PDB file of N, CA and C in Angstrom:
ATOM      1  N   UNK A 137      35.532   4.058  -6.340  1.00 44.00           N
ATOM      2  CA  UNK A 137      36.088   3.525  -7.548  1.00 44.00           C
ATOM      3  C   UNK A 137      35.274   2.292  -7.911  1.00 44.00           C
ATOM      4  N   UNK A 138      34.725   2.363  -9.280  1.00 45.00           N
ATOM      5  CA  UNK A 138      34.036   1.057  -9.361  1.00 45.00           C
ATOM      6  C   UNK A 138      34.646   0.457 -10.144  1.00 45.00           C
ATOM      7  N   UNK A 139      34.621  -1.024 -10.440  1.00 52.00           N
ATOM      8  CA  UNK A 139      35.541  -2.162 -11.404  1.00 52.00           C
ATOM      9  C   UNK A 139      37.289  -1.166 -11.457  1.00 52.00           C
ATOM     10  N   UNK A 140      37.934  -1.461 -12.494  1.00 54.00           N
ATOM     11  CA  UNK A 140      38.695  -0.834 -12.717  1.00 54.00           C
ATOM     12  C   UNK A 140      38.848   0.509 -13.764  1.00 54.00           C
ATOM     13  N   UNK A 141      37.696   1.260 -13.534  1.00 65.00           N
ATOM     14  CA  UNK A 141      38.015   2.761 -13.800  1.00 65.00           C
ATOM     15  C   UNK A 141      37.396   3.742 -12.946  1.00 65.00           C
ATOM     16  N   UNK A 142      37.919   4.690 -12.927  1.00 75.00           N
ATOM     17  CA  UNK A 142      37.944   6.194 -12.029  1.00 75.00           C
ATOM     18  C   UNK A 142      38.308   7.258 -12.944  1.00 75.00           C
ATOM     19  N   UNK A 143      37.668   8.366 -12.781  1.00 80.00           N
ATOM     20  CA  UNK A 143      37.648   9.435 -13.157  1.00 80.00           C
ATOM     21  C   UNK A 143      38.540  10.767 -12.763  1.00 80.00           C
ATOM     22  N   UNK A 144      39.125  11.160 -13.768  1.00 88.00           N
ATOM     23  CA  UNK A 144      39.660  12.267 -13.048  1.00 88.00           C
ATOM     24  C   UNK A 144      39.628  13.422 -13.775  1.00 88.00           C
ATOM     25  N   UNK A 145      39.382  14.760 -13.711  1.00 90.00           N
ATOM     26  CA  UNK A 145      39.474  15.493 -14.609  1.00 90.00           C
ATOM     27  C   UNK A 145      40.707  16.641 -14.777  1.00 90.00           C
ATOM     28  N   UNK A 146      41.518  16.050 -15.424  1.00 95.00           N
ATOM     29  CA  UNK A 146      43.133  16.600 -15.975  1.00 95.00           C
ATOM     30  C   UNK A 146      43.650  15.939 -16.682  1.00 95.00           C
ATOM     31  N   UNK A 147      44.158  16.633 -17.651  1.00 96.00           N
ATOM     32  CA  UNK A 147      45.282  16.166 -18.883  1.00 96.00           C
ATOM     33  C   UNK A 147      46.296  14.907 -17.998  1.00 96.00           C
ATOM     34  N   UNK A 148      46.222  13.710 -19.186  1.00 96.00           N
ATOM     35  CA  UNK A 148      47.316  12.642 -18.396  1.00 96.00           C
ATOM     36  C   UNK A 148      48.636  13.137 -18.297  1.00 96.00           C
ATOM     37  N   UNK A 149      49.122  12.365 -17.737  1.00 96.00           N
ATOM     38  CA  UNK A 149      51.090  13.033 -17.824  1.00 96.00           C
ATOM     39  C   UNK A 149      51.664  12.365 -19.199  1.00 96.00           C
ATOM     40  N   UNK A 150      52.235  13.827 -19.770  1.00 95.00           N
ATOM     41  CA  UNK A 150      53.419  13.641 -20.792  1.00 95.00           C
ATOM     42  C   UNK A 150      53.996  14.615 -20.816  1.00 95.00           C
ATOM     43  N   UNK A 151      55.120  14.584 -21.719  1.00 92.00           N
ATOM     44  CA  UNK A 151      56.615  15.136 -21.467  1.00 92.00           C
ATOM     45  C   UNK A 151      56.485  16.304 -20.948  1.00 92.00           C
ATOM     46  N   UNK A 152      55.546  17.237 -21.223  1.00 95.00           N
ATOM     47  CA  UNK A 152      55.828  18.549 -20.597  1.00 95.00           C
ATOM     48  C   UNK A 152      54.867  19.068 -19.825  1.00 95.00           C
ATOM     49  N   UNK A 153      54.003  18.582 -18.982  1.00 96.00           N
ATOM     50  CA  UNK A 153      53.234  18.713 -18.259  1.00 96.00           C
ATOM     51  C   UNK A 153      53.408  18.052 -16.554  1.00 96.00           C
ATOM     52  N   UNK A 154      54.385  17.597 -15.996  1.00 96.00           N
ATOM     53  CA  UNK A 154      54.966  17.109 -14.619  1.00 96.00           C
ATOM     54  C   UNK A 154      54.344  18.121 -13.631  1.00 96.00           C
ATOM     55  N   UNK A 155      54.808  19.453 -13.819  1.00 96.00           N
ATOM     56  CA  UNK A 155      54.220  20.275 -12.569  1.00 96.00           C
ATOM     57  C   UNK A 155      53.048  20.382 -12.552  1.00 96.00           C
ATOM     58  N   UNK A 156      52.361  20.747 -13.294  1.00 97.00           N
ATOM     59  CA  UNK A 156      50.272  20.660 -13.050  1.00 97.00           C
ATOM     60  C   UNK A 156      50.197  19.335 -13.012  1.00 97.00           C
ATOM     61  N   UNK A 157      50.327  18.095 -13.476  1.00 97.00           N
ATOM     62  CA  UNK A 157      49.870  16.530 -13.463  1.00 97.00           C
ATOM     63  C   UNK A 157      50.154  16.411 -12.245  1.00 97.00           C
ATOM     64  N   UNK A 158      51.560  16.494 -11.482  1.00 97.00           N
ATOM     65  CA  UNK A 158      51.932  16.052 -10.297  1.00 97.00           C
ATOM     66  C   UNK A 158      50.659  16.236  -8.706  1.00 97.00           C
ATOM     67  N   UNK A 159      50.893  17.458  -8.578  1.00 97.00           N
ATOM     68  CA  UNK A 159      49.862  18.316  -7.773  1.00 97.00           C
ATOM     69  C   UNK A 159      48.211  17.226  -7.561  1.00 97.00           C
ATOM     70  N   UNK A 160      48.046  17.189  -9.033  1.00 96.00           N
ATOM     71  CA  UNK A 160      46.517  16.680  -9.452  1.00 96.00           C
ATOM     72  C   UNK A 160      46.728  15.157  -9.089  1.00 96.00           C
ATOM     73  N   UNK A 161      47.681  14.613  -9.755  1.00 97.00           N
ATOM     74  CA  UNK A 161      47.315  12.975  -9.625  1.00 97.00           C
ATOM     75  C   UNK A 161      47.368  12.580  -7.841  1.00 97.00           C
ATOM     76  N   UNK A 162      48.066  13.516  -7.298  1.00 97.00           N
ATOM     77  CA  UNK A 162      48.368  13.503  -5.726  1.00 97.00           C
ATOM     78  C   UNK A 162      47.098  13.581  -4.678  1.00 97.00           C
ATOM     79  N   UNK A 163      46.575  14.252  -4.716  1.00 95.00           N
ATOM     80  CA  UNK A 163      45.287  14.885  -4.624  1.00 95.00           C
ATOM     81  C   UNK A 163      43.866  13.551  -5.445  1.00 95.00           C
ATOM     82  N   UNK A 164      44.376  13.109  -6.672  1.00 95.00           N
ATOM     83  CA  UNK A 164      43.461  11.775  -6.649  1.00 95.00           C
ATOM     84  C   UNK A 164      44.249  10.609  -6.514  1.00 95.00           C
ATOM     85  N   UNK A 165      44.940  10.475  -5.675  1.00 96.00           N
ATOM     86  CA  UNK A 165      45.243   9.212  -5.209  1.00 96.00           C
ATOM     87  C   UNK A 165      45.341   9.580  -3.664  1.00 96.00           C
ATOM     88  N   UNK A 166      45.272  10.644  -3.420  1.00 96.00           N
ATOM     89  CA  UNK A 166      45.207  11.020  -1.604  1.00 96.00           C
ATOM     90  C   UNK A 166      43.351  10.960  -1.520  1.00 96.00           C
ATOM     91  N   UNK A 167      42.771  11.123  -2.474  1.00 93.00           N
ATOM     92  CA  UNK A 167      41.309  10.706  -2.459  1.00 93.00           C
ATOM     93  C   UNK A 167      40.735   9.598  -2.290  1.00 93.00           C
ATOM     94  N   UNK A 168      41.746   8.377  -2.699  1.00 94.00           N
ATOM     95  CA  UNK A 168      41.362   7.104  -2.873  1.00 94.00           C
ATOM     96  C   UNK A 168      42.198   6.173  -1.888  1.00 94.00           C
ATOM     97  N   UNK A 169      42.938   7.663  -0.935  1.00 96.00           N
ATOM     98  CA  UNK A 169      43.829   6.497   0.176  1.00 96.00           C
ATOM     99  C   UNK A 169      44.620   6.000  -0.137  1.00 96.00           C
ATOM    100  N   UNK A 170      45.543   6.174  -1.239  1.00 97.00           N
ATOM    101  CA  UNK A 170      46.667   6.043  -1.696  1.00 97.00           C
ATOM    102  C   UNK A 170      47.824   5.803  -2.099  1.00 97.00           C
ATOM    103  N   UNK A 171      47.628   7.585  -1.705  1.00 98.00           N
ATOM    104  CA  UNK A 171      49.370   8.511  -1.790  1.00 98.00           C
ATOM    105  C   UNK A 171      50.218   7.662  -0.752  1.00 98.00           C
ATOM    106  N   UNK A 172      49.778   7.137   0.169  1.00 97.00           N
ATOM    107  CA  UNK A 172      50.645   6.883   1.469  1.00 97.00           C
ATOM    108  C   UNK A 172      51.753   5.918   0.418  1.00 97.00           C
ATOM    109  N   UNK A 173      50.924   5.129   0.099  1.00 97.00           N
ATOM    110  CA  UNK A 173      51.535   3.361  -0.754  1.00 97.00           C
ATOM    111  C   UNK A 173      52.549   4.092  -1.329  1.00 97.00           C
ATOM    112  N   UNK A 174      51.831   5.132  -2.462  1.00 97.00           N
ATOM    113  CA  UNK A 174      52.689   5.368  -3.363  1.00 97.00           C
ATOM    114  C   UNK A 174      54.178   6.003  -3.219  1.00 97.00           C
ATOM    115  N   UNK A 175      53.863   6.741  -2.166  1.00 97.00           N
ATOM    116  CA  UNK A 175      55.135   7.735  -1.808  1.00 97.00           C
ATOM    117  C   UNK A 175      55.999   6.887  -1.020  1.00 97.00           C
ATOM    118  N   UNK A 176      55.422   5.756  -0.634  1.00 95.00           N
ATOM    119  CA  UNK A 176      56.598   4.746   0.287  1.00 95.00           C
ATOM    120  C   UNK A 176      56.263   5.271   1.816  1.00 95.00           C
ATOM    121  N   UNK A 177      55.270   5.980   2.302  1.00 97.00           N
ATOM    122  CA  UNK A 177      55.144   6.170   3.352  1.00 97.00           C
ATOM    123  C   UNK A 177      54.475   5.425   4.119  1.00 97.00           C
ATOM    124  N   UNK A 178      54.065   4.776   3.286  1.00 96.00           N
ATOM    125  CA  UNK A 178      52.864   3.096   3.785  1.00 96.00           C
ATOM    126  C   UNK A 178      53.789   2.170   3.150  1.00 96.00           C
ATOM    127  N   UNK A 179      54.561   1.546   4.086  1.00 95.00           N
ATOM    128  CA  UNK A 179      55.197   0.281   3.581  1.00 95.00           C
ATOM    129  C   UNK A 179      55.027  -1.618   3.651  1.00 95.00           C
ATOM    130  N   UNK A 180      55.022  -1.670   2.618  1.00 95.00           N
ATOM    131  CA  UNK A 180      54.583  -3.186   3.066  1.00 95.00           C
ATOM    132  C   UNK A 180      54.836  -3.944   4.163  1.00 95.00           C
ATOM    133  N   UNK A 181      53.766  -3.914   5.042  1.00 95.00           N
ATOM    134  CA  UNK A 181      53.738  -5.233   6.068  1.00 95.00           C
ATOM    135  C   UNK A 181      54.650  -6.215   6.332  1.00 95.00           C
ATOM    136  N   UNK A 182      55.243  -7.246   7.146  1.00 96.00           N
ATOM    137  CA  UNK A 182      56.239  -8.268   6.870  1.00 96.00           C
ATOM    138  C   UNK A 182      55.162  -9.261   6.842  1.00 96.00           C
ATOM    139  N   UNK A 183      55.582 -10.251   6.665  1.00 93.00           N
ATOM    140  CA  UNK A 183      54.725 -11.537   6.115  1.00 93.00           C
ATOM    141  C   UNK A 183      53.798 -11.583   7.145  1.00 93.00           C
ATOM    142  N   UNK A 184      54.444 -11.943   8.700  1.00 96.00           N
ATOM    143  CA  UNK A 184      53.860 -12.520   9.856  1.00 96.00           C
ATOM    144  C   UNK A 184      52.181 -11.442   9.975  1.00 96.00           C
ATOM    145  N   UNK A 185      52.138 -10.644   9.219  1.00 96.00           N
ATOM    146  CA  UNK A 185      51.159  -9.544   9.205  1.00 96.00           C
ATOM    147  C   UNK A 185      50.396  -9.603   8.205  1.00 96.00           C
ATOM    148  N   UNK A 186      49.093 -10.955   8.078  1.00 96.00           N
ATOM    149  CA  UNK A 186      49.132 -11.474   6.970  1.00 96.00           C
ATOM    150  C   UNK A 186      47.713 -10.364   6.516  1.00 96.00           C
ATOM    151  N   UNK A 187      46.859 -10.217   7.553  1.00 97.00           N
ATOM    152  CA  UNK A 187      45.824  -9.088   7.156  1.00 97.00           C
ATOM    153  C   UNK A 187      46.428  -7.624   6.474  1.00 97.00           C
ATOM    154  N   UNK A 188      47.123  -7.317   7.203  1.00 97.00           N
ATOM    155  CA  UNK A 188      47.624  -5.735   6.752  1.00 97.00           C
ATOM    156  C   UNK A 188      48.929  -5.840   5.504  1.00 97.00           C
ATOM    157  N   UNK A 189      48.885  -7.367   5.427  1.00 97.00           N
ATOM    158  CA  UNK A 189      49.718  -7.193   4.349  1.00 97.00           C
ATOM    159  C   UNK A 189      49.119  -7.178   2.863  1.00 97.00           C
ATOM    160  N   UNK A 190      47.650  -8.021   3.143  1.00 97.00           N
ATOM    161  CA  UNK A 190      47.088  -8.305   2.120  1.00 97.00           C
ATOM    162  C   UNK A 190      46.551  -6.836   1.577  1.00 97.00           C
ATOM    163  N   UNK A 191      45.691  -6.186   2.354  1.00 97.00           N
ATOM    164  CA  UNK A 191      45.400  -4.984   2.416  1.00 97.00           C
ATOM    165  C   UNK A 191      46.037  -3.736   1.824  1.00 97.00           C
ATOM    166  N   UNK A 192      47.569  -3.722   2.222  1.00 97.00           N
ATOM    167  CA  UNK A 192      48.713  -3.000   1.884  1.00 97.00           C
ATOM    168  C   UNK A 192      48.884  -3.579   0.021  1.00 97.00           C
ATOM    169  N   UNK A 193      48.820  -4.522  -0.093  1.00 97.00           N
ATOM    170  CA  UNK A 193      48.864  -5.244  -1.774  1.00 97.00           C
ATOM    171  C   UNK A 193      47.589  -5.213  -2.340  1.00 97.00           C
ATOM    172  N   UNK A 194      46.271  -4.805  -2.068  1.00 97.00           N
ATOM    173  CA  UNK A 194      44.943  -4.222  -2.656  1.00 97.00           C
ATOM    174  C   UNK A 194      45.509  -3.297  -3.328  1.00 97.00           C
ATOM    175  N   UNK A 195      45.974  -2.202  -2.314  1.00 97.00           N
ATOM    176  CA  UNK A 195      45.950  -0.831  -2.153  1.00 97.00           C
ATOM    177  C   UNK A 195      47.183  -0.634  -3.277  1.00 97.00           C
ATOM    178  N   UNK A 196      48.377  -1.121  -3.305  1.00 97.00           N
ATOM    179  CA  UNK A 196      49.753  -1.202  -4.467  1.00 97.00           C
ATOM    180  C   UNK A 196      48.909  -1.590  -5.719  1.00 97.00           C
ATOM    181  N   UNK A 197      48.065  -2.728  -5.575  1.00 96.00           N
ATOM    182  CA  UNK A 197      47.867  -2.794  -7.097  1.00 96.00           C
ATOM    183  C   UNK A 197      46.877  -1.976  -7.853  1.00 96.00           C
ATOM    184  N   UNK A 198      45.336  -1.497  -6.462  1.00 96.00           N
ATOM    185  CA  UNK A 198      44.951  -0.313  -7.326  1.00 96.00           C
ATOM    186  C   UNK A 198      45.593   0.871  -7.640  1.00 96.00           C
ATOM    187  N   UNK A 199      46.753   1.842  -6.982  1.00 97.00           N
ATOM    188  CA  UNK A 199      47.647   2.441  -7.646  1.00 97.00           C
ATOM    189  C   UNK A 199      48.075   2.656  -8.798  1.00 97.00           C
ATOM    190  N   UNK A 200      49.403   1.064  -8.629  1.00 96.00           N
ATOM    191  CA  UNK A 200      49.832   0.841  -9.977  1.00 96.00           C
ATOM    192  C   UNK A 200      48.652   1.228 -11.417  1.00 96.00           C
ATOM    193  N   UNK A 201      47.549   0.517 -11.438  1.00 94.00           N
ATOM    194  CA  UNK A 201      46.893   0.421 -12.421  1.00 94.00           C
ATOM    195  C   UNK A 201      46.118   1.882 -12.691  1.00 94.00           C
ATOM    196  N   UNK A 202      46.018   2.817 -11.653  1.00 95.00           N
ATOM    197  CA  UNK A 202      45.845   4.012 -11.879  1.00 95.00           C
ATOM    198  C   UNK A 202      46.141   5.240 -12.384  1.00 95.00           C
ATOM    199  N   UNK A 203      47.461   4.381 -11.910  1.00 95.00           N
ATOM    200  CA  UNK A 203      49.182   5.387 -12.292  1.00 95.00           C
ATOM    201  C   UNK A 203      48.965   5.342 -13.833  1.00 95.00           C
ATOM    202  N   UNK A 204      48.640   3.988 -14.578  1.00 94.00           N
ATOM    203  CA  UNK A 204      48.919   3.434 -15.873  1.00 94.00           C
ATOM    204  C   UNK A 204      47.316   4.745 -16.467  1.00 94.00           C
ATOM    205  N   UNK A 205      46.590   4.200 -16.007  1.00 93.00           N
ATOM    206  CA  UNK A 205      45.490   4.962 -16.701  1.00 93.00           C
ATOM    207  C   UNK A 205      45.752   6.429 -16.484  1.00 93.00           C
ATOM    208  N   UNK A 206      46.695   7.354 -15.535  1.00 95.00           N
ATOM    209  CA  UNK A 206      46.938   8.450 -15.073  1.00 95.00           C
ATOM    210  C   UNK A 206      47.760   9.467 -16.230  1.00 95.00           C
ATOM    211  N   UNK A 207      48.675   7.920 -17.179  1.00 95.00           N
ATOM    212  CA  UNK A 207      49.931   9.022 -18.071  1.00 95.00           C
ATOM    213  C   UNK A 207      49.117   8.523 -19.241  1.00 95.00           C
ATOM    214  N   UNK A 208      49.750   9.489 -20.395  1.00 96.00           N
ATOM    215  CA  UNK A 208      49.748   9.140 -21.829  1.00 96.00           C
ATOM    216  C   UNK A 208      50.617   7.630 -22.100  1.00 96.00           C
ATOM    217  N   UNK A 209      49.788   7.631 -23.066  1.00 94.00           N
ATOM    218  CA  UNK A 209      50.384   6.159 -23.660  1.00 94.00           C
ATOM    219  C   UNK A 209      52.049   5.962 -23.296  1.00 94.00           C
ATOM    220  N   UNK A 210      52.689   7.045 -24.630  1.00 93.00           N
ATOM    221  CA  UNK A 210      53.780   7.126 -24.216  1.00 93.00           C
ATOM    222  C   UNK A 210      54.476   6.864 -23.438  1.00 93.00           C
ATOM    223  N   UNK A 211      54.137   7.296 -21.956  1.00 90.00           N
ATOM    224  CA  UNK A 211      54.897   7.369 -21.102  1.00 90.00           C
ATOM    225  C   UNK A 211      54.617   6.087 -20.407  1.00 90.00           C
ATOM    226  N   UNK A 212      54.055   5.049 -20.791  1.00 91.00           N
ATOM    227  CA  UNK A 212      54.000   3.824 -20.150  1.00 91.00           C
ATOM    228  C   UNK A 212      55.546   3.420 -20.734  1.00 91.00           C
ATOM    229  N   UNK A 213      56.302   3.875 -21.208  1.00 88.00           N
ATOM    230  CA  UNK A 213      57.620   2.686 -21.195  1.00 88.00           C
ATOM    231  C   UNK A 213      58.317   2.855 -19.869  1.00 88.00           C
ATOM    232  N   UNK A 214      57.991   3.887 -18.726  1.00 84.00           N
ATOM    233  CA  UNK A 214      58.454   3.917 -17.377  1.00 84.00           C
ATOM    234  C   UNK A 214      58.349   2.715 -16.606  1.00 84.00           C
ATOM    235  N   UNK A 215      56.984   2.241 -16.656  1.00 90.00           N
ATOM    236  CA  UNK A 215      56.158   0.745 -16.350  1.00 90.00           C
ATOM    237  C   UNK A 215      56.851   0.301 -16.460  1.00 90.00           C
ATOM    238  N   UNK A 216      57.862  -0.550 -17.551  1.00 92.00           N
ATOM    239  CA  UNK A 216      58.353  -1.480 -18.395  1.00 92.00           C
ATOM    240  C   UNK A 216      59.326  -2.005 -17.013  1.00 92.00           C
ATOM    241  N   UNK A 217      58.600  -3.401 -16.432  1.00 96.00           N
ATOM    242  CA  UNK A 217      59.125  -4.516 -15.744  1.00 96.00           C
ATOM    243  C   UNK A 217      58.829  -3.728 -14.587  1.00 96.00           C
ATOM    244  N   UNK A 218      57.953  -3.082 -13.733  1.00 96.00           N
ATOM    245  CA  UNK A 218      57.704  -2.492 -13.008  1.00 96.00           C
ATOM    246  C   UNK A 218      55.639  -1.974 -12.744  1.00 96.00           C
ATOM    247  N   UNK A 219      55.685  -2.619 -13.869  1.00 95.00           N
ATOM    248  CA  UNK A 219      53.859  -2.328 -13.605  1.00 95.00           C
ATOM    249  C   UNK A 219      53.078  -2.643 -12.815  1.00 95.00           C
ATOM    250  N   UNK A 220      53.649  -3.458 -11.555  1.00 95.00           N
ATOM    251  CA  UNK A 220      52.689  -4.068 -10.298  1.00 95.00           C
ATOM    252  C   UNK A 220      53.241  -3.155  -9.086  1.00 95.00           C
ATOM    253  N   UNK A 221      54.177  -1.952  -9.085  1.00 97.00           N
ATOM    254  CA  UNK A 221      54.402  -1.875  -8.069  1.00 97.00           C
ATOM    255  C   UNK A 221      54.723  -0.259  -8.114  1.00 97.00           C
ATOM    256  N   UNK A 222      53.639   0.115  -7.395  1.00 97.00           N
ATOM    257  CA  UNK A 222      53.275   1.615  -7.411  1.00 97.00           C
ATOM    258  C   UNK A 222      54.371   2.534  -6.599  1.00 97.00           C
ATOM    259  N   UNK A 223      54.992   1.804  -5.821  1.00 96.00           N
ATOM    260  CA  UNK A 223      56.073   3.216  -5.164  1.00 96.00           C
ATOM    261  C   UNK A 223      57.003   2.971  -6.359  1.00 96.00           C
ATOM    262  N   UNK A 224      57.375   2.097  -6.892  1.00 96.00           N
ATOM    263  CA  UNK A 224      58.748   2.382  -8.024  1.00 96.00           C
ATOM    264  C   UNK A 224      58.509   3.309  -9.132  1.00 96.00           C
ATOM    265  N   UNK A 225      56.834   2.959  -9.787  1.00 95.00           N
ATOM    266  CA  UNK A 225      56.368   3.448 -11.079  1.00 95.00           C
ATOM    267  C   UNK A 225      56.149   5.177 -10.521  1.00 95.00           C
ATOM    268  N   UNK A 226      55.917   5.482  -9.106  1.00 95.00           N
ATOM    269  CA  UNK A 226      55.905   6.780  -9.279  1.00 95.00           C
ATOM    270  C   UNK A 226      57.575   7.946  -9.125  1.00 95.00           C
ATOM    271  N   UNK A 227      58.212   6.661  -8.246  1.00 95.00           N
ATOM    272  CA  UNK A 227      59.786   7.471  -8.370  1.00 95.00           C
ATOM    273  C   UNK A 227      60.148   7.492 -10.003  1.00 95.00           C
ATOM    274  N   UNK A 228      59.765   6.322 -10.518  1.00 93.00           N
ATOM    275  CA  UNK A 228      60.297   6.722 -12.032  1.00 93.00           C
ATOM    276  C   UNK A 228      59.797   7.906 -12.552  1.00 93.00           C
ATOM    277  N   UNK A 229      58.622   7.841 -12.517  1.00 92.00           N
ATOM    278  CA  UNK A 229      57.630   9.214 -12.748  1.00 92.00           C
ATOM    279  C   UNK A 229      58.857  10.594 -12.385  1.00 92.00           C
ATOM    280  N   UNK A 230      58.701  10.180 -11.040  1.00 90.00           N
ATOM    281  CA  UNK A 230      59.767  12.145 -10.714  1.00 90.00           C
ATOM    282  C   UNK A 230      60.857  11.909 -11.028  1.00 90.00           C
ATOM    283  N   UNK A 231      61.414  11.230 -11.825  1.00 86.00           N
ATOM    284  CA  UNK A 231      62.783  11.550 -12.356  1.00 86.00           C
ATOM    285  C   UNK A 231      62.820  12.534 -13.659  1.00 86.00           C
TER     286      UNK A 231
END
């Protein structure tokens, strides 16, 4: 990934496209080391863990900002008070 854009080749997510987007965005964020963050299976560090915490908050904020470049415009009102933090913005996503 260089600066802040990455490539992916698939339609972004909107309203009626969840099952093919899902699959795909999974698969490029399991590319970039991720999915773990996102799915909550990589959970933030406690403080006293100041390397792997910092590391763990790289990794959340390139997400988040991926997630954002990932949907249609539209669907950024999911974001709304939630745009720094990639396991919430993707549970909103699967609702």
């Amino acid at each position: 990934m260089t600066g802040s854009q990455f490539t992916f080749n698939y339609d972004k997510l909107k309203d009626d496209n969840w099952s093919t987007w899902k699959p795909e965005a999974e698969a490029t964020l399991r590319t970039y080391s991720l999915l773990r963050v996102v799915t909550g299976k990589a959970t933030r560090p406690a403080e006293s863990e100041a390397e792997a915490r910092e590391k763990w908050e790289e990794k959340n904020e390139k997400a988040a900002g991926m997630l954002r470049q990932m949907v249609e415009k539209a669907q950024h009102i999911h974001f709304k008070g939630i745009e720094d933090d990639a396991v919430k913005i993707w549970a909103k996503l699967e609702k």
